[in-house]
Short mmCIF file of C-alpha atoms in Angstrom, two decimals:
data_model
loop_
_atom_site.label_atom_id
_atom_site.label_comp_id
_atom_site.label_asym_id
_atom_site.label_seq_id
_atom_site.Cartn_x
_atom_site.Cartn_y
_atom_site.Cartn_z
CA LYS I 1011 -3.89 -18.00 1.57
CA GLN I 1012 -1.28 -15.57 2.86
CA GLU I 1013 -2.30 -13.58 5.93
CA VAL I 1014 -0.36 -10.77 7.57
CA THR I 1015 -0.86 -9.83 11.21
CA GLN I 1016 0.49 -6.84 13.10
CA ILE I 1017 0.65 -6.66 16.86
CA PRO I 1018 -0.05 -4.48 18.72
CA ALA I 1019 -2.78 -2.55 16.91
CA ALA I 1020 -1.87 0.58 18.87
CA LEU I 1021 1.09 1.69 20.94
CA SER I 1022 1.79 4.77 23.06
CA VAL I 1023 5.29 5.59 24.26
CA PRO I 1024 7.10 8.61 25.72
CA GLU I 1025 9.63 10.44 23.59
CA GLY I 1026 13.10 8.90 23.56
CA GLU I 1027 11.99 5.32 24.04
CA ASN I 1028 13.20 2.53 21.76
CA LEU I 1029 10.37 0.39 20.44
CA VAL I 1030 9.61 -2.67 18.34
CA LEU I 1031 6.68 -3.24 16.00
CA ASN I 1032 5.83 -6.78 15.04
CA CYS I 1033 4.61 -8.34 11.81
CA SER I 1034 3.89 -12.01 11.14
CA PHE I 1035 2.88 -13.83 7.97
CA THR I 1036 1.56 -17.32 7.39
CA ASP I 1037 3.38 -18.41 4.21
CA SER I 1038 7.17 -18.11 4.03
CA ALA I 1039 7.21 -18.16 0.21
CA ILE I 1040 7.63 -14.40 -0.26
CA TYR I 1041 9.72 -12.22 -2.57
CA ASN I 1042 10.12 -9.39 -0.11
CA LEU I 1043 8.61 -7.55 2.84
CA GLN I 1044 8.04 -3.82 2.90
CA TRP I 1045 7.41 -1.50 5.86
CA PHE I 1046 5.37 1.66 5.23
CA ARG I 1047 4.40 4.70 7.20
CA GLN I 1048 1.01 6.37 6.79
CA ASP I 1049 0.04 9.72 8.28
CA PRO I 1050 -3.69 10.39 8.83
CA GLY I 1051 -5.54 10.91 5.54
CA LYS I 1052 -2.38 10.50 3.49
CA GLY I 1053 -0.81 7.91 1.20
CA LEU I 1054 1.85 5.35 2.09
CA THR I 1055 5.52 6.20 2.39
CA SER I 1056 7.94 3.30 1.96
CA LEU I 1057 10.37 3.03 4.86
CA LEU I 1058 12.31 -0.17 4.27
CA LEU I 1059 12.28 -3.06 1.82
CA ILE I 1060 13.81 -6.40 2.80
CA GLN I 1061 14.36 -8.95 0.07
CA SER I 1062 13.65 -12.59 0.92
CA SER I 1063 17.38 -13.37 0.88
CA GLN I 1064 18.19 -10.61 3.40
CA ARG I 1065 18.01 -10.66 7.19
CA GLU I 1066 17.78 -6.93 7.89
CA GLN I 1067 17.80 -3.42 6.51
CA THR I 1068 18.62 -0.14 8.20
CA SER I 1069 17.73 3.46 7.48
CA GLY I 1070 18.64 6.09 10.03
CA ARG I 1071 16.88 5.27 13.31
CA LEU I 1072 14.93 2.42 11.71
CA ASN I 1073 15.99 -1.19 11.51
CA ALA I 1074 13.85 -3.94 10.03
CA SER I 1075 14.58 -7.64 10.38
CA LEU I 1076 13.17 -10.62 8.54
CA ASP I 1077 13.01 -14.24 9.65
CA LYS I 1078 11.34 -15.99 6.74
CA SER I 1079 11.36 -19.45 8.27
CA SER I 1080 9.36 -18.32 11.28
CA GLY I 1081 7.21 -15.90 9.29
CA ARG I 1082 8.21 -12.83 11.28
CA SER I 1083 9.51 -9.32 10.80
CA THR I 1084 10.20 -6.56 13.28
CA LEU I 1085 10.61 -2.83 12.84
CA TYR I 1086 12.85 -1.29 15.48
CA ILE I 1087 12.63 2.47 16.03
CA ALA I 1088 15.42 3.98 18.11
CA ALA I 1089 15.04 7.09 20.23
CA SER I 1090 11.43 7.74 19.22
CA GLN I 1091 10.24 11.30 18.51
CA PRO I 1092 6.76 12.87 18.36
CA GLY I 1093 7.22 13.12 14.59
CA ASP I 1094 7.28 9.31 14.45
CA SER I 1095 3.58 9.26 15.39
CA ALA I 1096 1.80 7.54 12.50
CA THR I 1097 0.41 4.19 11.42
CA TYR I 1098 3.03 1.64 10.39
CA LEU I 1099 2.06 -1.04 7.89
CA CYS I 1100 3.93 -4.11 6.83
CA ALA I 1101 3.24 -5.91 3.56
CA VAL I 1102 4.55 -9.07 1.96
CA LYS I 1103 4.98 -9.68 -1.73
CA ALA I 1104 4.23 -13.25 -2.74
CA GLY I 1105 2.88 -12.61 -6.25
CA THR I 1106 2.66 -9.35 -8.14
CA ALA I 1107 0.67 -7.42 -5.54
CA LEU I 1108 1.24 -6.79 -1.84
CA ILE I 1109 -0.69 -8.31 1.04
CA PHE I 1110 -0.97 -5.91 3.94
CA GLY I 1111 -1.35 -6.16 7.66
CA LYS I 1112 -3.83 -3.81 9.32
CA GLY I 1113 -1.13 -1.68 10.86
CA THR I 1114 0.13 -0.48 14.22
CA THR I 1115 -0.81 3.07 15.20
CA LEU I 1116 2.05 4.64 17.11
CA SER I 1117 1.73 7.68 19.33
CA VAL I 1118 4.88 9.27 20.77
CA SER I 1119 4.28 11.86 23.47
CA SER I 1120 6.67 14.70 24.29
CA ASP A 735 12.60 10.05 -7.07
CA VAL A 736 9.66 7.95 -8.17
CA LYS A 737 6.50 9.94 -8.36
CA VAL A 738 2.98 8.54 -8.39
CA THR A 739 0.23 11.13 -8.68
CA GLN A 740 -3.54 10.78 -8.38
CA SER A 741 -5.97 13.13 -10.07
CA SER A 742 -7.89 14.21 -6.98
CA ARG A 743 -7.26 14.20 -3.22
CA TYR A 744 -10.95 14.49 -2.37
CA LEU A 745 -13.99 13.65 -4.45
CA VAL A 746 -17.71 13.73 -3.67
CA LYS A 747 -20.09 11.95 -6.05
CA ARG A 748 -23.74 10.96 -6.07
CA THR A 749 -25.08 7.43 -6.13
CA GLY A 750 -25.33 6.12 -9.68
CA GLU A 751 -22.73 8.46 -11.16
CA LYS A 752 -19.86 7.13 -13.25
CA VAL A 753 -16.59 7.96 -11.51
CA PHE A 754 -13.07 8.04 -12.93
CA LEU A 755 -9.99 7.97 -10.72
CA GLU A 756 -6.70 8.54 -12.52
CA CYS A 757 -3.18 7.59 -11.57
CA VAL A 758 0.04 8.59 -13.32
CA GLN A 759 3.60 7.39 -12.63
CA ASP A 760 6.78 8.86 -14.06
CA MET A 761 9.23 5.95 -13.69
CA ASP A 762 8.33 3.80 -16.68
CA HIS A 763 7.04 1.06 -14.36
CA GLU A 764 5.38 -1.97 -15.91
CA ASN A 765 3.08 -2.76 -12.97
CA MET A 766 0.34 -0.53 -11.62
CA PHE A 767 -2.17 -1.24 -8.88
CA TRP A 768 -5.39 0.06 -7.35
CA TYR A 769 -6.14 -0.60 -3.67
CA ARG A 770 -8.89 0.60 -1.40
CA GLN A 771 -8.40 1.19 2.31
CA ASP A 772 -11.17 0.97 4.88
CA PRO A 773 -11.05 1.14 8.69
CA GLY A 774 -10.80 -2.31 10.20
CA LEU A 775 -10.29 -3.97 6.81
CA GLY A 776 -6.92 -2.54 5.83
CA LEU A 777 -5.76 -2.27 2.23
CA ARG A 778 -7.32 -4.57 -0.33
CA LEU A 779 -6.33 -5.00 -3.95
CA ILE A 780 -9.00 -4.10 -6.53
CA TYR A 781 -7.17 -4.53 -9.85
CA PHE A 782 -3.66 -4.48 -11.19
CA SER A 783 -2.05 -4.16 -14.60
CA TYR A 784 1.30 -5.63 -15.69
CA ASP A 785 1.39 -4.03 -19.13
CA VAL A 786 -0.52 -1.68 -21.41
CA LYS A 787 -4.04 -2.99 -22.04
CA MET A 788 -3.42 -5.91 -19.64
CA LYS A 789 -5.28 -6.24 -16.35
CA GLU A 790 -5.89 -8.76 -13.61
CA LYS A 791 -8.58 -8.84 -10.96
CA GLY A 792 -7.55 -8.47 -7.37
CA ASP A 793 -9.46 -9.48 -4.26
CA ILE A 794 -12.44 -7.13 -4.61
CA PRO A 795 -13.04 -6.24 -8.30
CA GLU A 796 -16.87 -6.20 -8.15
CA GLY A 797 -18.32 -2.83 -9.13
CA TYR A 798 -15.03 -1.60 -10.61
CA SER A 799 -13.28 -1.66 -13.96
CA VAL A 800 -9.89 -0.36 -15.08
CA SER A 801 -8.22 1.03 -18.16
CA ARG A 802 -4.58 1.21 -19.14
CA GLU A 803 -4.12 2.72 -22.58
CA LYS A 804 -0.67 4.19 -21.88
CA LYS A 805 2.12 2.77 -19.76
CA GLU A 806 2.22 5.70 -17.34
CA ARG A 807 -1.52 5.96 -16.71
CA PHE A 808 -3.92 3.61 -14.92
CA SER A 809 -7.57 4.54 -14.44
CA LEU A 810 -10.08 3.08 -12.00
CA ILE A 811 -13.72 3.34 -13.08
CA LEU A 812 -16.78 3.03 -10.88
CA GLU A 813 -19.50 2.33 -13.45
CA SER A 814 -22.37 3.26 -11.10
CA ALA A 815 -21.13 4.58 -7.78
CA SER A 816 -22.73 3.24 -4.62
CA THR A 817 -22.42 4.35 -1.00
CA ASN A 818 -20.44 1.23 -0.10
CA GLN A 819 -17.71 2.46 -2.43
CA THR A 820 -17.01 5.39 -0.13
CA SER A 821 -13.38 4.79 0.74
CA MET A 822 -9.76 5.87 0.40
CA TYR A 823 -8.34 4.75 -2.96
CA LEU A 824 -4.59 4.27 -3.34
CA CYS A 825 -2.65 3.76 -6.55
CA ALA A 826 0.80 2.16 -6.68
CA SER A 827 3.41 1.21 -9.24
CA SER A 828 6.47 -1.03 -9.43
CA SER A 829 8.95 -2.35 -11.95
CA GLY A 830 8.06 -5.60 -13.65
CA GLY A 831 10.15 -8.69 -14.34
CA GLY A 832 11.19 -10.52 -11.17
CA GLY A 833 9.12 -10.32 -8.04
CA SER A 834 11.46 -8.38 -5.80
CA TYR A 835 10.67 -4.82 -6.73
CA GLU A 836 9.49 -2.11 -4.37
CA GLN A 837 6.01 -0.62 -4.70
CA TYR A 838 5.55 3.14 -4.65
CA PHE A 839 2.26 4.71 -3.64
CA GLY A 840 0.40 7.86 -4.57
CA PRO A 841 -1.17 10.28 -2.04
CA GLY A 842 -4.62 8.68 -2.22
CA THR A 843 -8.09 9.85 -3.22
CA ARG A 844 -10.75 10.10 -0.53
CA LEU A 845 -14.02 9.32 -2.33
CA THR A 846 -17.38 9.98 -0.72
CA VAL A 847 -20.53 8.70 -2.44
CA THR A 848 -23.76 10.26 -1.16
#
């Protein structure tokens, strides 16, 4: 059974720092991996989608990588800002639905 | 832009009531999903639908049913609400066909059962 793990569960950094969030999954047979952002009490906003054939995707200050063979993905956030404070979730798609990690809660202080 | 809307942001119901949560998407997506999100447990799939009138159970279907009479609308039904169904409920949709399509989420419904 596919399991998705995110480490660390929480992270606090000062504004301007570059940071990496980690996601690992147990079964490499996936269609894609999606990174989401969730603000408190709100729904999920899709940040990046990496297809299984891709190695990375970039959007603005965000860069996500995928290493299917090792079952790992990273989300790199450059020059962090207080507005980046949120919970970041990764999810893998192996069938029709997504399997989620429990998220990393990021706090960026000014 | 894809838009997924949910009928209520906040809902308070009493134990034993029948509860309907509605989700509508405007992108002609074949697949629609209902998840619940709880602290420490993350998001878990309740039910999904890959076509009108078609449904599949997810990981935690007990105590729930679903209805999809029109392609754009997917309803989650709590037949007799219980306090352990207090949770955040999230609806999502995606294109069908191959497995590589992105899922889009609604804003969520925070349900409290007292």
